[in-house]
């Protein structure tokens, strides 16, 4: 009888320090230019793996999620390894769903990284990236984490230098903004291109480059999000931005006093303190998790 192998993982969230929406492509997607940054807010994923004659995948999640990416990722990576196994997942969600924080994507990436290790197999990163792209536009970033420039659908990634370590807050209001709706609010056409020049992250003055093209359109539809952003700025956040297509926002604080005030200033929202996680630290955490 095959031995059971177990692992308990942290799957970290991301924020978009910048997010520019460019032209609409012929395949229906939009070209993006974004800067991803891993943050310390994380889901917890426990996995039990047993080699078996047929594959069975079971998921116990603290939140009921239709078509969960954990199961899809597991099926994809087992198929890539040509393995059959019994795999049980216990997912404790802490990353707010539908907030633009990559919660489903980071869980999927965690499965892609963990199952080969549990099976005693090695899958080349190029193959893992191909699997990740099929699962979702944000999934490839979470295979390496840190700070990265994303182009195209966000899947064409270029490593950037890590900005200085900072502290911040994620504010998750009780508002859901679907990604499809957010693109619809923008009303981009194939002929429209941004007037602004490319914005690249500079470790000395990166904050002034933070922008999110979704904000004006999404804020018109959901004025409460504009109110949250203004309040974060008033409390000392520099910058305060929406992440992804919303609805979560983040604020970066230089002063602990301002951060502590802000933690108590949004009673109708979920509030999560965070720090940035560098690429080196992210990868060190993953090596330790998979020992």
Short mmCIF file of C-alpha atoms in Angstrom, two decimals:
data_model
loop_
_atom_site.label_atom_id
_atom_site.label_comp_id
_atom_site.label_asym_id
_atom_site.label_seq_id
_atom_site.Cartn_x
_atom_site.Cartn_y
_atom_site.Cartn_z
CA UNK A 1 0.00 0.00 0.00
CA UNK A 2 1.39 3.41 -0.98
CA UNK A 3 2.45 5.78 1.78
CA UNK A 4 0.52 8.99 2.35
CA UNK A 5 2.58 12.14 1.85
CA UNK A 6 1.40 15.39 3.42
CA UNK A 7 2.26 19.06 3.14
CA UNK A 8 0.83 22.28 4.52
CA UNK A 9 1.34 25.38 2.39
CA UNK A 10 0.91 29.13 2.45
CA UNK A 11 -0.38 30.50 -0.87
CA UNK A 12 0.29 34.24 -0.98
CA UNK A 13 -1.82 37.02 -2.50
CA UNK A 14 -0.68 39.72 -4.91
CA UNK A 15 -1.48 43.33 -5.57
CA UNK A 16 -1.10 45.23 -8.83
CA UNK A 17 1.16 48.21 -8.20
CA UNK A 18 0.27 49.36 -11.71
CA UNK A 19 -2.37 48.10 -14.12
CA UNK A 20 -2.74 49.63 -17.57
CA UNK A 21 -5.31 48.30 -20.03
CA UNK A 22 -4.16 48.68 -23.61
CA UNK A 23 -5.86 47.63 -26.86
CA UNK A 24 -8.42 44.87 -27.28
CA UNK A 25 -6.97 41.90 -29.13
CA UNK A 26 -8.49 39.78 -31.86
CA UNK A 27 -8.81 36.84 -29.47
CA UNK A 28 -11.13 38.89 -27.25
CA UNK A 29 -8.58 39.51 -24.50
CA UNK A 30 -6.98 42.89 -23.76
CA UNK A 31 -3.26 43.60 -23.75
CA UNK A 32 -2.19 44.65 -20.27
CA UNK A 33 0.86 46.24 -18.73
CA UNK A 34 0.98 45.53 -15.02
CA UNK A 35 3.40 45.24 -12.14
CA UNK A 36 2.63 42.39 -9.77
CA UNK A 37 3.83 42.34 -6.17
CA UNK A 38 3.49 39.43 -3.74
CA UNK A 39 2.15 40.30 -0.30
CA UNK A 40 2.03 38.39 2.98
CA UNK A 41 -1.76 37.85 3.04
CA UNK A 42 -2.20 34.13 2.34
CA UNK A 43 -4.54 31.16 2.08
CA UNK A 44 -3.55 27.87 3.75
CA UNK A 45 -3.66 24.68 1.70
CA UNK A 46 -3.12 21.23 3.25
CA UNK A 47 -2.56 18.32 0.84
CA UNK A 48 -2.60 14.55 1.35
CA UNK A 49 -1.15 12.62 -1.60
CA UNK A 50 -1.29 8.85 -2.12
CA UNK A 51 -0.35 6.95 -5.28
CA UNK A 52 -3.37 4.94 -6.45
CA UNK A 53 -4.60 2.94 -9.44
CA UNK A 54 -7.15 5.61 -10.30
CA UNK A 55 -7.25 9.31 -9.63
CA UNK A 56 -9.65 10.76 -7.08
CA UNK A 57 -9.54 14.42 -6.09
CA UNK A 58 -11.32 15.72 -2.99
CA UNK A 59 -11.55 19.30 -1.76
CA UNK A 60 -12.67 20.51 1.64
CA UNK A 61 -12.81 24.31 1.50
CA UNK A 62 -13.80 26.92 4.06
CA UNK A 63 -15.62 28.67 1.20
CA UNK A 64 -17.74 26.91 -1.41
CA UNK A 65 -16.22 27.79 -4.80
CA UNK A 66 -17.73 26.50 -8.03
CA UNK A 67 -15.24 25.06 -10.55
CA UNK A 68 -12.40 25.49 -8.04
CA UNK A 69 -8.97 26.02 -9.59
CA UNK A 70 -7.38 23.70 -7.02
CA UNK A 71 -9.10 20.68 -8.56
CA UNK A 72 -8.45 21.84 -12.12
CA UNK A 73 -4.76 22.41 -11.37
CA UNK A 74 -4.44 19.00 -9.72
CA UNK A 75 -6.01 17.23 -12.68
CA UNK A 76 -3.76 19.11 -15.11
CA UNK A 77 -0.48 18.43 -13.31
CA UNK A 78 -1.25 14.75 -12.63
CA UNK A 79 -2.07 14.33 -16.31
CA UNK A 80 1.20 16.04 -17.24
CA UNK A 81 3.11 13.60 -15.00
CA UNK A 82 1.03 10.66 -16.29
CA UNK A 83 0.28 9.68 -12.71
CA UNK A 84 -2.83 8.47 -10.92
CA UNK A 85 -3.30 9.31 -7.27
CA UNK A 86 -5.73 9.99 -4.48
CA UNK A 87 -5.35 13.62 -3.45
CA UNK A 88 -7.21 15.35 -0.66
CA UNK A 89 -7.10 19.11 -0.20
CA UNK A 90 -8.13 21.21 2.76
CA UNK A 91 -8.29 24.88 1.78
CA UNK A 92 -8.61 27.62 4.38
CA UNK A 93 -9.45 30.81 2.51
CA UNK A 94 -8.22 34.09 3.90
CA UNK A 95 -7.65 35.98 0.66
CA UNK A 96 -10.97 37.66 -0.22
CA UNK A 97 -12.61 36.20 -3.30
CA UNK A 98 -13.25 38.40 -6.31
CA UNK A 99 -11.08 41.20 -4.94
CA UNK A 100 -8.31 41.36 -7.54
CA UNK A 101 -5.85 39.71 -5.13
CA UNK A 102 -5.28 36.49 -7.07
CA UNK A 103 -6.68 34.14 -4.43
CA UNK A 104 -7.80 31.40 -6.81
CA UNK A 105 -4.69 31.78 -8.96
CA UNK A 106 -2.23 31.46 -6.09
CA UNK A 107 -4.03 28.34 -4.84
CA UNK A 108 -3.73 26.82 -8.32
CA UNK A 109 -0.03 27.68 -8.53
CA UNK A 110 0.50 26.08 -5.12
CA UNK A 111 -0.93 22.83 -6.45
CA UNK A 112 1.27 22.97 -9.56
CA UNK A 113 4.35 23.38 -7.37
CA UNK A 114 3.40 20.92 -4.64
CA UNK A 115 2.11 17.83 -6.42
CA UNK A 116 5.32 17.06 -8.37
CA UNK A 117 7.29 17.37 -5.12
CA UNK A 118 4.88 15.03 -3.32
CA UNK A 119 5.11 12.57 -6.21
CA UNK A 120 8.92 12.70 -6.26
CA UNK A 121 8.88 14.07 -9.79
CA UNK A 122 10.36 17.16 -11.45
CA UNK A 123 8.48 19.14 -14.08
CA UNK A 124 10.48 21.75 -16.04
CA UNK A 125 9.41 25.31 -15.30
CA UNK A 126 8.50 25.87 -18.96
CA UNK A 127 5.97 23.04 -18.72
CA UNK A 128 4.58 24.33 -15.44
CA UNK A 129 4.20 27.77 -16.99
CA UNK A 130 2.27 26.29 -19.91
CA UNK A 131 -0.11 24.57 -17.49
CA UNK A 132 -0.45 27.79 -15.49
CA UNK A 133 -1.37 29.86 -18.56
CA UNK A 134 -4.22 27.45 -19.34
CA UNK A 135 -5.57 27.82 -15.80
CA UNK A 136 -5.63 31.62 -15.68
CA UNK A 137 -3.78 34.81 -16.53
CA UNK A 138 -2.46 35.43 -12.99
CA UNK A 139 -1.38 31.84 -12.27
CA UNK A 140 2.08 32.01 -13.96
CA UNK A 141 3.17 34.91 -11.74
CA UNK A 142 2.64 32.88 -8.58
CA UNK A 143 5.10 30.21 -9.68
CA UNK A 144 7.93 32.66 -8.89
CA UNK A 145 6.39 35.61 -7.02
CA UNK A 146 8.18 38.76 -5.93
CA UNK A 147 7.89 41.80 -8.18
CA UNK A 148 7.39 41.34 -11.92
CA UNK A 149 6.25 43.20 -15.00
CA UNK A 150 3.40 41.40 -16.77
CA UNK A 151 2.57 42.04 -20.43
CA UNK A 152 0.01 40.65 -22.87
CA UNK A 153 -2.66 38.92 -20.79
CA UNK A 154 -0.29 39.32 -17.85
CA UNK A 155 1.36 35.99 -18.61
CA UNK A 156 4.50 37.42 -20.26
CA UNK A 157 6.60 38.07 -17.18
CA UNK A 158 9.83 40.02 -16.57
CA UNK A 159 11.52 40.07 -13.17
CA UNK A 160 11.87 43.52 -11.59
CA UNK A 161 13.98 44.66 -8.68
CA UNK A 162 12.15 44.49 -5.39
CA UNK A 163 10.89 47.80 -4.01
CA UNK A 164 11.82 48.66 -0.42
CA UNK A 165 10.03 46.70 2.31
CA UNK A 166 6.81 48.47 3.25
CA UNK A 167 3.69 47.88 5.32
CA UNK A 168 0.17 48.29 4.06
CA UNK A 169 -3.48 47.40 4.38
CA UNK A 170 -5.86 45.61 2.04
CA UNK A 171 -9.42 46.88 2.34
CA UNK A 172 -12.00 44.40 1.03
CA UNK A 173 -15.49 45.95 0.87
CA UNK A 174 -18.70 43.91 0.51
CA UNK A 175 -18.76 44.68 -3.21
CA UNK A 176 -18.23 42.25 -6.08
CA UNK A 177 -16.87 43.48 -9.40
CA UNK A 178 -16.65 40.82 -12.10
CA UNK A 179 -13.64 41.08 -14.37
CA UNK A 180 -15.89 40.94 -17.45
CA UNK A 181 -17.99 43.82 -16.14
CA UNK A 182 -14.88 45.86 -15.35
CA UNK A 183 -13.62 45.51 -18.94
CA UNK A 184 -17.10 46.40 -20.16
CA UNK A 185 -17.07 49.59 -18.09
CA UNK A 186 -13.81 50.58 -19.81
CA UNK A 187 -15.32 50.20 -23.30
CA UNK A 188 -11.92 49.71 -24.92
CA UNK A 189 -11.88 49.11 -28.69
CA UNK A 190 -9.17 47.67 -30.88
CA UNK A 191 -8.16 51.15 -32.05
CA UNK A 192 -7.66 52.63 -28.59
CA UNK A 193 -4.18 52.81 -27.12
CA UNK A 194 -3.01 54.61 -23.97
CA UNK A 195 -1.61 58.09 -24.37
CA UNK A 196 0.76 57.64 -21.44
CA UNK A 197 4.26 56.31 -21.91
CA UNK A 198 5.23 53.00 -20.36
CA UNK A 199 5.58 53.22 -16.61
CA UNK A 200 8.32 51.07 -15.12
CA UNK A 201 9.02 50.49 -11.47
CA UNK A 202 11.94 52.39 -9.97
CA UNK A 203 12.97 51.34 -6.48
CA UNK A 204 13.58 54.96 -5.46
CA UNK A 205 10.32 56.58 -6.55
CA UNK A 206 8.08 53.65 -7.50
CA UNK A 207 5.04 55.08 -5.72
CA UNK A 208 4.52 57.86 -8.23
CA UNK A 209 4.10 55.31 -11.01
CA UNK A 210 1.23 53.46 -9.32
CA UNK A 211 -1.90 53.63 -11.47
CA UNK A 212 -4.93 51.47 -12.21
CA UNK A 213 -6.83 52.15 -15.43
CA UNK A 214 -9.93 50.40 -14.10
CA UNK A 215 -10.47 52.88 -11.27
CA UNK A 216 -12.40 55.70 -13.03
CA UNK A 217 -14.87 53.35 -14.71
CA UNK A 218 -15.31 51.01 -11.73
CA UNK A 219 -15.61 53.91 -9.28
CA UNK A 220 -18.42 55.41 -11.37
CA UNK A 221 -20.32 52.15 -10.98
CA UNK A 222 -19.36 51.70 -7.31
CA UNK A 223 -18.88 55.12 -5.65
CA UNK A 224 -18.17 53.47 -2.28
CA UNK A 225 -14.81 52.32 -3.65
CA UNK A 226 -13.88 55.91 -4.49
CA UNK A 227 -14.84 56.88 -0.93
CA UNK A 228 -12.57 54.17 0.49
CA UNK A 229 -9.64 55.33 -1.65
CA UNK A 230 -10.08 58.95 -0.58
CA UNK A 231 -10.30 57.91 3.06
CA UNK A 232 -7.12 55.85 2.80
CA UNK A 233 -5.30 58.86 1.34
CA UNK A 234 -6.63 61.13 4.08
CA UNK A 235 -5.31 58.67 6.69
CA UNK A 236 -1.84 58.83 5.16
CA UNK A 237 -1.70 56.05 2.55
CA UNK A 238 0.81 56.77 -0.23
CA UNK A 239 -0.39 55.43 -2.57
CA UNK A 240 -3.92 54.08 -2.23
CA UNK A 241 -5.07 52.07 -5.23
CA UNK A 242 -7.52 49.42 -6.35
CA UNK A 243 -5.88 46.10 -7.17
CA UNK A 244 -6.77 44.18 -10.32
CA UNK A 245 -10.27 44.97 -11.55
CA UNK A 246 -11.44 45.32 -7.94
CA UNK A 247 -13.08 45.45 -5.60
CA UNK A 248 -10.26 45.34 -3.01
CA UNK A 249 -8.04 48.37 -2.47
CA UNK A 250 -4.65 48.68 -0.85
CA UNK A 251 -2.86 51.49 0.96
CA UNK A 252 0.87 51.79 1.67
CA UNK A 253 1.80 53.53 4.92
CA UNK A 254 5.11 55.03 6.04
CA UNK A 255 3.87 55.75 9.57
CA UNK A 256 2.68 53.04 11.96
CA UNK A 257 0.31 55.53 13.56
CA UNK A 258 -1.53 56.14 10.29
CA UNK A 259 -1.71 52.43 9.53
CA UNK A 260 -3.16 51.69 12.96
CA UNK A 261 -5.79 54.42 12.56
CA UNK A 262 -6.74 53.07 9.16
CA UNK A 263 -7.13 49.52 10.51
CA UNK A 264 -10.04 50.78 12.62
CA UNK A 265 -11.53 53.18 10.07
CA UNK A 266 -13.42 50.70 7.84
CA UNK A 267 -15.90 48.83 10.07
CA UNK A 268 -18.00 47.65 7.11
CA UNK A 269 -15.03 46.10 5.29
CA UNK A 270 -12.56 43.32 5.89
CA UNK A 271 -9.13 44.77 6.65
CA UNK A 272 -5.87 42.84 6.25
CA UNK A 273 -2.40 44.16 7.17
CA UNK A 274 0.41 43.03 4.89
CA UNK A 275 4.05 43.44 3.97
CA UNK A 276 5.72 42.95 0.60
CA UNK A 277 7.36 39.58 -0.04
CA UNK A 278 10.46 39.75 -2.22
CA UNK A 279 11.13 37.20 -4.94
CA UNK A 280 14.06 35.74 -2.98
CA UNK A 281 11.98 35.38 0.18
CA UNK A 282 9.02 33.95 -1.75
CA UNK A 283 11.15 31.27 -3.33
CA UNK A 284 12.89 30.50 -0.02
CA UNK A 285 9.49 30.01 1.63
CA UNK A 286 8.46 27.62 -1.13
CA UNK A 287 11.68 25.61 -0.88
CA UNK A 288 11.12 25.25 2.87
CA UNK A 289 7.46 24.32 2.42
CA UNK A 290 8.30 21.53 0.01
CA UNK A 291 11.18 19.95 1.93
#
